[in-house]
Short mmCIF file of C-alpha atoms in Angstrom, two decimals:
data_model
loop_
_atom_site.label_atom_id
_atom_site.label_comp_id
_atom_site.label_asym_id
_atom_site.label_seq_id
_atom_site.Cartn_x
_atom_site.Cartn_y
_atom_site.Cartn_z
CA MET A 241 -0.01 -0.12 -0.02
CA LEU A 242 1.21 3.41 -1.04
CA HIS A 243 1.37 5.74 2.26
CA ARG A 244 -0.40 9.12 1.21
CA THR A 245 2.75 10.90 2.37
CA GLY A 246 4.10 9.61 -1.10
CA TRP A 247 1.09 11.30 -3.15
CA SER A 248 3.45 14.20 -3.86
CA ILE A 249 5.73 12.32 -5.90
CA ALA A 250 2.87 9.99 -7.27
CA LEU A 251 1.06 13.08 -8.37
CA ALA A 252 3.97 14.87 -9.85
CA ILE A 253 5.06 12.19 -11.91
CA LEU A 254 1.33 11.77 -13.40
CA VAL A 255 0.68 15.30 -14.04
CA SER A 256 4.15 16.31 -15.37
CA GLY A 257 2.83 15.38 -18.78
CA CYS A 258 0.58 18.64 -18.74
CA PHE A 259 3.19 20.93 -18.52
CA ALA A 260 5.82 19.68 -19.77
CA SER A 261 14.76 11.79 -37.80
CA ALA A 262 18.09 11.75 -39.82
CA ALA A 263 20.11 14.88 -39.12
CA ARG A 264 18.73 18.13 -39.91
CA THR A 265 19.00 19.10 -43.53
CA GLN A 266 22.19 21.22 -44.15
CA GLN A 267 21.03 22.81 -47.50
CA ALA A 268 21.31 26.66 -47.00
CA MET A 269 17.99 28.63 -46.65
CA SER A 270 17.05 32.02 -48.00
CA VAL A 271 14.73 33.76 -45.32
CA ARG A 272 13.19 37.35 -46.78
CA ARG A 273 12.15 38.79 -43.27
CA GLY A 274 10.32 42.24 -42.89
CA THR A 275 7.69 41.62 -45.42
CA SER A 276 4.39 40.12 -45.34
CA PRO A 277 4.32 37.45 -45.69
CA SER A 278 7.67 35.76 -44.56
CA ILE A 279 8.99 33.38 -47.24
CA CYS A 280 11.10 30.17 -47.07
CA THR A 281 12.65 28.13 -49.87
CA ILE A 282 15.70 26.31 -50.65
CA ALA A 283 18.39 28.82 -51.44
CA GLY A 284 19.76 28.89 -55.26
CA THR A 285 17.33 26.68 -56.65
CA ARG A 286 14.15 27.19 -58.51
CA CYS A 287 12.92 23.83 -56.87
CA SER A 288 12.34 22.18 -60.43
CA SER A 289 10.22 19.18 -60.14
CA SER A 290 6.87 17.94 -61.91
CA ALA A 291 5.37 18.98 -58.46
CA THR A 292 6.39 22.56 -59.08
CA THR A 293 5.08 25.10 -61.56
CA ALA A 294 7.58 26.37 -64.36
CA SER A 295 7.21 30.08 -63.33
CA THR A 296 6.96 30.18 -59.84
CA ALA A 297 9.41 29.31 -56.98
CA LEU A 298 8.01 26.79 -54.45
CA ALA A 299 8.05 28.34 -51.12
CA PHE A 300 6.36 28.12 -47.41
CA ASN A 301 4.70 31.48 -46.69
CA PHE A 302 3.87 32.29 -43.07
CA VAL A 303 1.48 34.95 -42.32
CA PRO A 304 1.85 37.52 -40.40
CA THR A 305 5.36 36.42 -40.05
CA ASN A 306 7.46 33.29 -39.33
CA LYS A 307 7.99 34.62 -35.66
CA VAL A 308 5.00 34.62 -33.53
CA HIS A 309 3.66 34.26 -30.03
CA SER A 310 2.52 30.30 -29.92
CA GLY A 311 -1.20 30.47 -30.05
CA ASP A 312 -1.56 33.70 -31.88
CA PRO A 313 -2.91 33.23 -35.53
CA LEU A 314 -0.72 31.93 -38.06
CA SER A 315 -1.35 31.03 -41.49
CA ILE A 316 1.18 28.42 -43.19
CA ARG A 317 0.79 27.83 -46.96
CA LEU A 318 3.03 26.00 -49.63
CA THR A 319 2.90 27.77 -52.91
CA GLY A 320 4.25 27.21 -56.34
CA LEU A 321 3.19 23.73 -56.84
CA SER A 322 1.66 21.99 -59.82
CA ALA A 323 -2.07 21.84 -59.74
CA GLY A 324 -2.88 18.40 -57.92
CA ALA A 325 0.68 17.66 -57.01
CA THR A 326 1.22 15.24 -54.22
CA VAL A 327 3.70 16.21 -51.63
CA GLU A 328 5.06 15.06 -48.20
CA ILE A 329 5.45 17.54 -45.45
CA THR A 330 7.78 16.89 -42.71
CA ALA A 331 7.73 19.01 -39.42
CA GLN A 332 10.49 18.86 -36.47
CA ARG A 333 11.07 20.74 -33.39
CA LEU A 334 13.10 20.27 -30.24
CA VAL A 335 11.09 19.61 -27.12
CA PRO A 336 12.93 20.97 -24.18
CA ALA A 337 12.54 18.19 -21.17
CA ASP A 338 14.98 16.59 -18.75
CA LYS A 339 16.47 15.14 -21.85
CA PRO A 340 15.74 17.52 -24.81
CA THR A 341 14.48 15.67 -27.72
CA LEU A 342 13.79 16.34 -31.32
CA TYR A 343 9.99 15.53 -32.35
CA ARG A 344 8.71 14.93 -35.87
CA SER A 345 5.88 14.46 -37.94
CA SER A 346 4.75 14.07 -41.47
CA ALA A 347 1.68 13.89 -43.97
CA THR A 348 1.03 13.91 -47.36
CA PHE A 349 -1.17 16.59 -49.07
CA GLN A 350 -2.65 17.37 -52.54
CA ALA A 351 -2.40 20.87 -54.04
CA ASP A 352 -5.32 22.43 -55.20
CA THR A 353 -6.08 24.04 -58.80
CA ASN A 354 -4.07 27.03 -57.86
CA GLY A 355 -0.94 24.67 -56.87
CA VAL A 356 -1.42 25.74 -52.94
CA ILE A 357 -1.28 23.56 -49.90
CA ASP A 358 -2.83 25.45 -46.95
CA LEU A 359 -2.51 23.86 -43.72
CA ALA A 360 -5.93 25.51 -42.67
CA THR A 361 -7.82 23.98 -45.23
CA THR A 362 -6.20 21.33 -47.12
CA PRO A 363 -6.83 17.82 -45.69
CA ALA A 364 -3.98 15.32 -44.97
CA LEU A 365 -4.31 12.44 -47.12
CA SER A 366 -2.19 10.11 -44.79
CA GLY A 367 0.70 10.32 -42.21
CA SER A 368 0.90 11.34 -38.58
CA PHE A 369 -2.61 12.78 -38.88
CA THR A 370 -5.45 12.83 -41.53
CA GLY A 371 -8.09 15.36 -42.58
CA ILE A 372 -8.34 18.95 -42.20
CA ASP A 373 -6.10 20.15 -39.18
CA PRO A 374 -4.61 23.28 -39.13
CA THR A 375 -2.12 22.37 -36.30
CA GLY A 376 -1.86 18.86 -37.23
CA LEU A 377 1.81 18.76 -38.14
CA PHE A 378 2.50 20.10 -35.03
CA TRP A 379 0.70 18.20 -32.25
CA SER A 380 1.21 14.93 -34.01
CA MET A 381 4.92 14.86 -33.59
CA LEU A 382 6.39 11.86 -32.10
CA PRO A 383 9.96 11.54 -30.50
CA THR A 384 12.95 10.71 -32.27
CA THR A 385 16.73 10.02 -31.55
CA ALA A 386 17.98 12.41 -34.15
CA SER A 387 20.41 15.12 -33.25
CA ILE A 388 18.91 18.26 -31.79
CA ALA A 389 22.15 20.50 -33.28
CA GLY A 390 20.75 23.75 -34.74
CA PHE A 391 17.25 23.74 -33.07
CA ALA A 392 16.18 26.13 -30.64
CA PRO A 393 13.27 25.98 -28.39
CA GLY A 394 10.34 27.24 -30.39
CA LEU A 395 11.83 26.56 -33.69
CA VAL A 396 9.88 24.58 -36.20
CA GLN A 397 11.20 23.48 -39.48
CA LEU A 398 9.27 22.24 -42.17
CA GLN A 399 10.52 20.37 -45.30
CA ALA A 400 8.44 19.73 -48.55
CA SER A 401 9.45 16.73 -50.63
CA ALA A 402 8.17 14.61 -53.63
CA ALA A 403 9.23 11.24 -54.39
CA GLY A 404 11.96 11.58 -51.77
CA LYS A 405 13.44 14.91 -53.46
CA PRO A 406 13.78 18.18 -51.08
CA LEU A 407 11.44 21.10 -52.45
CA ALA A 408 11.38 23.74 -49.89
CA ILE A 409 12.20 24.28 -46.31
CA GLY A 410 10.43 26.78 -44.15
CA GLU A 411 11.26 27.79 -40.62
CA VAL A 412 8.92 29.28 -38.03
CA THR A 413 9.20 30.38 -34.35
CA LEU A 414 6.54 29.68 -31.98
CA LEU A 415 7.68 31.91 -28.78
CA ASP A 416 6.22 30.89 -25.62
CA SER A 417 6.84 34.57 -24.14
CA ASP A 418 8.24 37.92 -25.39
CA PRO A 419 11.82 39.08 -24.99
CA ASN A 420 10.16 42.26 -23.80
CA VAL A 421 8.47 40.93 -20.82
CA ARG A 422 9.89 42.00 -17.68
CA ILE A 423 10.02 39.14 -15.18
CA GLU A 424 10.41 40.42 -11.46
CA ALA A 425 10.92 37.97 -8.51
CA VAL A 426 8.40 38.60 -5.63
CA ASP A 427 10.22 38.35 -2.37
CA ALA A 428 6.87 38.66 -0.36
CA PHE A 429 5.44 35.26 -1.64
CA ALA A 430 7.90 32.33 -1.96
CA GLY A 431 8.56 31.33 -5.50
CA ALA A 432 6.29 33.83 -7.12
CA VAL A 433 7.04 35.87 -10.07
CA LEU A 434 5.52 38.94 -11.47
CA ALA A 435 5.70 39.16 -15.49
CA HIS A 436 5.07 42.82 -16.61
CA PRO A 437 3.53 43.29 -20.16
CA PRO A 438 5.77 45.40 -22.60
CA ARG A 439 4.77 48.99 -22.98
CA GLN A 440 1.45 48.92 -20.80
CA SER A 441 0.83 51.62 -18.18
CA LYS A 442 -0.87 50.33 -15.33
CA PRO A 443 -2.08 46.95 -16.64
CA PRO A 444 -4.69 44.85 -14.95
CA VAL A 445 -3.53 41.78 -12.90
CA LEU A 446 -4.05 38.02 -13.70
CA ILE A 447 -3.05 35.72 -10.90
CA VAL A 448 -1.94 32.10 -12.29
CA LEU A 449 -2.15 29.02 -9.78
CA GLY A 450 -1.02 25.80 -10.93
CA GLY A 451 -1.80 22.13 -10.10
CA SER A 452 -0.90 19.26 -7.81
CA GLU A 453 2.49 19.03 -9.74
CA GLY A 454 3.39 21.86 -7.16
CA GLY A 455 6.32 23.97 -7.19
CA ALA A 456 6.84 26.94 -9.35
CA THR A 457 7.40 25.72 -12.80
CA THR A 458 3.52 26.01 -14.11
CA ALA A 459 2.78 29.48 -12.50
CA ARG A 460 5.97 30.94 -13.79
CA SER A 461 5.82 29.47 -17.40
CA LEU A 462 2.21 30.46 -17.57
CA ALA A 463 3.09 34.09 -16.46
CA GLY A 464 5.43 34.11 -19.29
CA ARG A 465 2.89 32.95 -21.86
CA LEU A 466 0.11 35.25 -20.83
CA ALA A 467 1.83 38.68 -20.04
CA PRO A 468 2.30 39.43 -23.62
CA TYR A 469 -1.25 39.84 -23.98
CA GLY A 470 -1.60 43.17 -21.62
CA PHE A 471 -1.73 41.60 -18.14
CA ALA A 472 0.44 41.80 -15.29
CA VAL A 473 0.86 38.28 -14.45
CA LEU A 474 1.41 36.97 -10.96
CA GLY A 475 2.56 33.44 -11.02
CA LEU A 476 1.83 32.23 -7.72
CA PRO A 477 3.22 28.84 -6.12
CA TYR A 478 1.08 27.81 -3.21
CA TYR A 479 2.58 24.26 -2.63
CA SER A 480 5.71 22.71 -3.20
CA PRO A 481 6.05 18.70 -2.37
CA ASP A 482 9.13 17.32 -0.71
CA PHE A 483 11.04 15.06 -2.79
CA GLY A 484 13.50 13.36 -0.43
CA GLY A 485 13.91 16.15 1.83
CA LYS A 486 14.16 18.82 -1.11
CA GLN A 487 11.52 21.38 -2.10
CA GLU A 488 11.74 23.18 -5.47
CA VAL A 489 9.92 26.18 -3.17
CA PRO A 490 11.26 25.99 0.39
CA GLY A 491 8.78 27.99 2.45
CA LEU A 492 5.77 26.48 0.95
CA PRO A 493 3.71 23.77 2.46
CA SER A 494 4.82 20.41 1.39
CA SER A 495 1.49 18.69 1.98
CA PHE A 496 -1.53 19.42 0.13
CA ALA A 497 -3.65 19.85 3.09
CA ARG A 498 -5.72 23.01 4.62
CA LEU A 499 -3.70 25.25 1.89
CA PRO A 500 -5.14 28.68 2.87
CA VAL A 501 -7.45 30.28 0.14
CA ASP A 502 -7.16 33.56 2.19
CA ARG A 503 -3.66 34.00 1.13
CA LEU A 504 -5.21 35.67 -1.75
CA ALA A 505 -6.11 38.60 0.47
CA GLN A 506 -2.47 39.32 1.24
CA VAL A 507 -1.67 39.03 -2.38
CA ARG A 508 -4.23 41.73 -3.02
CA ALA A 509 -3.02 44.31 -0.14
CA TRP A 510 0.38 43.76 -1.70
CA LEU A 511 -0.81 44.68 -5.25
CA GLN A 512 -2.48 47.45 -4.24
CA LYS A 513 0.36 49.12 -2.65
CA ARG A 514 2.18 49.13 -6.16
CA SER A 515 1.68 52.00 -8.37
CA ASP A 516 2.61 50.21 -11.76
CA ILE A 517 -0.22 48.07 -11.97
CA ASP A 518 -4.32 48.30 -11.64
CA ALA A 519 -5.34 46.40 -8.65
CA SER A 520 -8.76 47.34 -9.25
CA ARG A 521 -8.84 44.64 -12.19
CA ILE A 522 -7.81 41.54 -10.76
CA ALA A 523 -8.72 38.11 -12.58
CA ILE A 524 -7.67 34.38 -11.48
CA TYR A 525 -6.46 31.73 -13.80
CA GLY A 526 -6.09 28.27 -12.22
CA VAL A 527 -5.51 24.72 -13.76
CA SER A 528 -6.71 21.40 -12.06
CA LYS A 529 -6.43 21.86 -8.32
CA GLY A 530 -5.48 25.73 -8.93
CA ALA A 531 -8.76 25.90 -10.64
CA GLU A 532 -10.40 24.18 -7.41
CA PHE A 533 -8.49 26.94 -5.26
CA ALA A 534 -9.85 29.78 -7.69
CA LEU A 535 -12.99 28.80 -7.48
CA ILE A 536 -13.25 28.82 -3.87
CA ALA A 537 -11.58 32.25 -3.84
CA ALA A 538 -14.24 33.55 -6.31
CA SER A 539 -17.01 32.28 -3.85
CA LYS A 540 -15.34 34.37 -1.21
CA TYR A 541 -13.92 37.34 -2.71
CA PRO A 542 -16.39 39.90 -4.36
CA TRP A 543 -13.43 41.88 -5.62
CA LEU A 544 -12.03 39.44 -8.14
CA THR A 545 -13.01 40.75 -11.67
CA SER A 546 -13.34 37.34 -13.58
CA VAL A 547 -12.03 33.67 -13.36
CA VAL A 548 -10.95 31.25 -15.75
CA ALA A 549 -10.89 27.62 -14.30
CA VAL A 550 -9.16 25.16 -16.59
CA VAL A 551 -10.32 21.58 -15.78
CA PRO A 552 -12.02 22.46 -12.51
CA SER A 553 -13.66 20.45 -9.49
CA ASP A 554 -17.08 21.75 -8.54
CA VAL A 555 -16.25 20.44 -4.61
CA VAL A 556 -13.53 20.76 -2.33
CA TRP A 557 -11.51 17.26 -2.18
CA GLU A 558 -9.51 15.55 0.48
CA GLY A 559 -6.05 16.67 1.12
CA TRP A 560 -2.78 14.53 1.35
CA GLY A 561 0.69 14.62 2.96
CA ALA A 562 2.50 14.60 6.19
CA THR A 563 0.05 16.80 7.77
CA ALA A 564 -3.15 15.35 6.33
CA GLN A 565 -3.11 12.20 8.81
CA PRO A 566 -4.88 10.04 9.27
CA PRO A 567 -6.26 9.81 5.70
CA GLY A 568 -9.42 11.04 5.12
CA SER A 569 -9.14 13.69 7.94
CA GLN A 570 -8.17 16.83 6.12
CA PRO A 571 -9.30 18.99 3.06
CA SER A 572 -7.40 20.31 0.63
CA PHE A 573 -8.16 23.71 1.24
CA SER A 574 -8.97 26.04 4.46
CA PHE A 575 -10.31 29.59 4.78
CA GLU A 576 -9.49 32.06 7.34
CA GLY A 577 -7.95 29.27 9.33
CA LYS A 578 -11.19 26.99 9.27
CA ALA A 579 -11.02 23.71 7.33
CA LEU A 580 -13.53 23.47 4.35
CA PRO A 581 -16.08 20.67 4.04
CA PHE A 582 -14.64 17.80 1.58
CA THR A 583 -15.24 14.94 -0.32
CA PRO A 584 -13.19 12.11 0.57
CA TYR A 585 -11.63 9.78 -2.00
CA ASP A 586 -12.37 5.99 -2.05
CA GLY A 587 -9.81 3.53 -3.02
CA ILE A 588 -6.67 5.95 -3.59
CA ASP A 589 -4.01 3.60 -2.53
CA LYS A 590 -5.14 0.87 -4.42
CA GLU A 591 -4.98 3.00 -7.51
CA PHE A 592 -1.50 4.42 -6.70
CA ALA A 593 -0.35 0.97 -6.19
CA LYS A 594 -0.30 0.85 -9.99
CA PHE A 595 2.80 2.98 -10.15
CA SER A 596 4.67 -0.24 -9.10
CA GLN A 597 3.15 -2.53 -11.85
CA PRO A 598 4.74 -2.27 -15.21
CA GLY A 599 2.38 -1.35 -17.82
CA ALA A 600 -0.62 -0.40 -15.68
CA VAL A 601 -2.20 3.06 -15.87
CA VAL A 602 -3.11 5.15 -13.09
CA ARG A 603 -6.42 6.73 -13.30
CA LEU A 604 -6.90 9.18 -10.51
CA ARG A 605 -10.42 9.37 -11.66
CA ILE A 606 -11.59 6.23 -10.16
CA PRO A 607 -11.05 7.01 -6.69
CA HIS A 608 -12.58 10.40 -6.91
CA ASP A 609 -15.79 9.06 -8.72
CA ALA A 610 -15.87 6.54 -6.02
CA GLY A 611 -15.34 8.58 -3.21
CA ARG A 612 -18.24 11.03 -4.40
CA ARG A 613 -20.62 8.22 -5.18
CA ALA A 614 -19.98 6.58 -1.72
CA ASN A 615 -20.40 10.21 0.03
CA PRO A 616 -23.25 12.15 -1.72
CA GLU A 617 -23.98 14.11 1.61
CA ARG A 618 -20.43 15.20 2.00
CA ALA A 619 -20.30 15.92 -1.80
CA ALA A 620 -23.13 18.24 -1.28
CA ALA A 621 -21.60 20.14 1.60
CA ALA A 622 -18.29 20.43 -0.11
CA ARG A 623 -20.04 21.94 -3.17
CA ILE A 624 -18.15 25.14 -4.09
CA ARG A 625 -20.80 28.06 -4.26
CA VAL A 626 -19.50 29.46 -7.60
CA GLU A 627 -23.10 31.15 -7.94
CA ASP A 628 -21.64 33.46 -5.00
CA PHE A 629 -19.62 35.16 -7.80
CA ALA A 630 -21.13 37.88 -9.28
CA GLY A 631 -18.33 38.37 -11.99
CA GLU A 632 -17.91 36.51 -15.33
CA MET A 633 -16.40 32.77 -15.25
CA MET A 634 -15.10 30.66 -17.69
CA VAL A 635 -14.72 26.64 -17.18
CA VAL A 636 -12.95 24.41 -19.56
CA GLY A 637 -13.13 20.72 -19.25
CA GLY A 638 -12.88 17.53 -20.88
CA MET A 639 -15.16 14.58 -21.08
CA GLU A 640 -12.41 11.99 -21.11
CA ASP A 641 -10.38 13.32 -18.28
CA GLN A 642 -8.95 10.41 -16.25
CA VAL A 643 -7.48 12.64 -13.23
CA TRP A 644 -10.99 13.91 -12.27
CA ALA A 645 -14.45 14.50 -13.89
CA SER A 646 -13.38 17.99 -15.31
CA GLY A 647 -16.10 17.99 -18.01
CA LEU A 648 -19.15 16.93 -15.81
CA MET A 649 -17.88 19.11 -12.89
CA ALA A 650 -17.49 22.09 -15.26
CA GLN A 651 -20.91 21.47 -16.83
CA ASN A 652 -22.03 21.44 -13.14
CA ILE A 653 -20.65 24.90 -12.40
CA ALA A 654 -22.10 26.23 -15.40
CA GLU A 655 -25.62 25.05 -14.63
CA ARG A 656 -25.42 26.50 -11.13
CA ARG A 657 -24.36 29.76 -12.55
CA ALA A 658 -26.97 29.76 -15.14
CA GLU A 659 -29.65 29.12 -12.47
CA ALA A 660 -28.47 32.29 -10.58
CA GLY A 661 -28.32 34.41 -13.72
CA ARG A 662 -24.53 34.41 -13.49
CA LYS A 663 -22.46 34.94 -16.83
CA THR A 664 -20.53 32.13 -17.52
CA THR A 665 -18.77 30.69 -20.58
CA ALA A 666 -18.33 26.74 -20.45
CA LEU A 667 -16.11 24.97 -22.93
CA ILE A 668 -16.53 21.26 -22.62
CA TYR A 669 -14.88 18.99 -25.11
CA PRO A 670 -16.14 15.27 -25.52
CA GLU A 671 -12.82 13.58 -26.76
CA ALA A 672 -10.45 15.69 -24.42
CA GLY A 673 -8.62 14.83 -21.03
CA HIS A 674 -6.95 16.61 -18.42
CA PRO A 675 -3.98 18.45 -20.47
CA LEU A 676 -5.79 21.64 -21.60
CA SER A 677 -3.99 24.43 -20.48
CA GLY A 678 -1.81 24.28 -23.93
CA ASP A 679 -2.70 26.10 -27.03
CA GLY A 680 -2.95 23.39 -29.37
CA TRP A 681 0.70 23.95 -31.20
CA LYS A 682 2.76 21.60 -29.41
CA PRO A 683 2.91 17.74 -29.25
CA THR A 684 0.08 16.08 -27.61
CA THR A 685 1.20 12.42 -28.38
CA ASP A 686 3.14 11.81 -25.32
CA TYR A 687 0.80 12.92 -22.07
CA GLY A 688 -0.04 9.30 -21.13
CA ALA A 689 -3.32 7.28 -20.68
CA GLY A 690 -3.56 8.61 -17.19
CA LEU A 691 -4.48 12.14 -18.18
CA GLY A 692 -7.27 10.88 -20.69
CA GLY A 693 -8.17 12.08 -23.99
CA SER A 694 -6.60 11.20 -27.52
CA PRO A 695 -3.70 13.23 -28.68
CA ALA A 696 -6.12 14.89 -31.39
CA GLY A 697 -8.91 15.42 -28.86
CA ASN A 698 -6.42 17.24 -26.32
CA ALA A 699 -4.93 19.28 -29.26
CA HIS A 700 -8.03 20.23 -30.92
CA ALA A 701 -9.57 21.11 -27.38
CA GLN A 702 -6.48 23.37 -26.49
CA TYR A 703 -6.52 24.94 -29.94
CA ASP A 704 -10.11 26.12 -29.64
CA ALA A 705 -10.09 26.92 -26.01
CA TRP A 706 -6.96 29.20 -25.85
CA PRO A 707 -7.80 32.10 -28.12
CA LYS A 708 -11.15 32.08 -26.36
CA THR A 709 -9.53 32.34 -22.91
CA ILE A 710 -7.30 35.11 -24.04
CA ALA A 711 -10.50 36.94 -25.50
CA PHE A 712 -12.28 36.12 -22.37
CA LEU A 713 -9.49 38.10 -20.10
CA LEU A 714 -9.01 40.75 -22.71
CA ARG A 715 -12.81 41.57 -22.52
CA THR A 716 -13.42 41.08 -18.72
CA LEU A 717 -10.24 42.75 -17.93
CA LYS A 718 -10.83 45.84 -20.27
CA VAL A 719 -7.74 45.36 -22.28
CA SER A 720 -7.69 46.81 -26.00
CA ALA A 721 -7.27 44.01 -28.36
CA ASP A 722 -5.51 46.46 -30.81
CA ARG A 723 -2.72 47.59 -28.23
CA ASP A 724 0.67 48.20 -29.57
CA SER A 725 2.34 45.52 -26.85
CA TRP A 726 0.83 42.68 -28.90
CA SER A 727 4.29 40.43 -29.21
CA THR A 728 3.21 39.28 -32.72
CA ARG A 729 2.50 42.90 -34.12
CA ASP A 730 5.75 44.08 -32.61
CA ARG A 731 7.39 41.64 -35.04
CA MET A 732 5.49 42.53 -38.32
CA SER A 733 6.22 44.87 -40.91
CA ASP A 734 3.56 47.72 -41.52
CA GLY A 735 2.03 46.14 -44.26
CA ALA A 736 1.52 42.87 -42.50
CA VAL A 737 -0.38 44.57 -39.45
CA GLY A 738 -3.62 45.17 -41.43
CA GLU A 739 -3.79 41.49 -42.54
CA PHE A 740 -2.93 40.34 -39.13
CA ASP A 741 -5.72 42.63 -37.65
CA LYS A 742 -8.30 41.23 -40.37
CA GLY A 743 -7.43 37.84 -39.11
CA LEU A 744 -8.38 38.63 -35.34
CA LYS A 745 -11.95 39.65 -36.56
CA GLY A 746 -12.37 36.64 -39.02
CA LYS A 747 -11.43 33.05 -38.84
CA THR A 748 -7.77 32.92 -38.60
CA TRP A 749 -7.96 32.97 -35.08
CA ILE A 750 -10.75 30.29 -34.12
CA SER A 751 -10.80 27.81 -37.21
CA ASP A 752 -13.96 26.85 -38.53
CA TRP A 753 -12.96 23.44 -39.28
CA LYS A 754 -15.16 20.77 -38.11
CA MET A 755 -14.21 18.80 -34.86
CA GLY A 756 -17.67 17.73 -33.80
CA LEU A 757 -17.07 19.56 -30.35
CA ARG A 758 -20.06 20.08 -28.04
CA ARG A 759 -19.89 23.57 -26.84
CA SER A 760 -21.92 25.16 -24.35
CA MET A 761 -22.38 28.94 -23.72
CA VAL A 762 -24.36 29.07 -20.56
CA SER A 763 -25.26 32.42 -19.53
CA LYS A 764 -28.28 34.83 -19.48
CA GLY A 765 -27.48 37.49 -22.20
CA SER A 766 -23.42 37.23 -22.15
CA PRO A 767 -22.03 37.31 -25.58
CA PRO A 768 -19.87 34.37 -26.92
CA THR A 769 -15.89 34.85 -26.09
#
């Protein structure tokens, strides 16, 4: 039996998947930058082949540019082909991890009558994925043993070939942050950082809360990803497990038990003392257990402007760790020194024992669901009163989540708030699992069955939810969407800005390709975001 003080290690192993070829072609590339679009082709050639036209050089075209913030609108087209030509496109990128690895995907496409392959509209006929999928080449990548030499984080290389002959190479860089974002260590809160958006005067605040993986990695990485959109993002760690006597963030609780939600009152007081931010506009973005934290806070603090809860819970759950003994005695969270009513697990030790069984899949949803079924009265008492929050709320859940039933719980939250007349946006994805805080442009093939969802289902949900989340936060925090601090706009020529803005208002940002998703807009009078 796995003692519950070992949960921290087991949870980190399981959840780390959420946040976490031949040698590269050596032919020289010719890349024209500073124009719209960016164009990449093999230098010194006309790419002559039966797959190409006689008069047009085959090239990859990137709009608005070949360096964008990951998740921003991006059009990728291969032009200059013969009408109906069949071409294989291979994509590869470096995925930073404990052991940096080169990932690769490939798919076969047929050019249209104009000799164009548009990744947003041209279906893949075969390969790592099939069908119309704008980010298919990106999420479907698998790890290789090839050299990572020459690849920087975020750089994606695309190569087009026909009958084994290279035709064109293009490179696009997907940035997880903006070099102009200033990161400030926050000594007042262990492990916290404040990410300042570039050239924004008194921006609103977005507090980011990670999940049961603990430590500072998730909060800090999300801070860097979100700040370029115009928010002062406070990445706030609140729990750091003890691995063999070592904590990533010393000074934080090492047990996930009775964690004080009212710590946010201290955070607000600290924010109000600053003159460089607008502490009258504060939102929270929480993932998994961080979403549980965020929703409890929303039910207690009317000063919050809006809340985003990604793969949330609608109840408070049992805590774990050395200070949560005996098992089943302590909640995950407390408020103003008092333990909150909680729903206990049922069979958690049995599920964690699977970690020592080769090939076994740990599905934490099983003890969560079992505990709720066995304790309906306690679940009712532990329900988070989300209807008490008058501000707007977004919940994002996956029906195939195997960590806990985030899809069903997100729907419960939306229904409770709809009954109370509260504005809520619910994004619930039938084929998605737990890892939904991404943007759909990174590989989703190695998350592991214990998180749930399929690689395609998780990627499609991320690709759909990320821009809607940004739009929700921009609107509720009253940040202008056409501000000059957009990282993508900053890298564009004047001629490309108009096309980029047009894309924001059209379908470049949120693709209209069919995924069979059930989207629930639960509100009374609130517009879709």
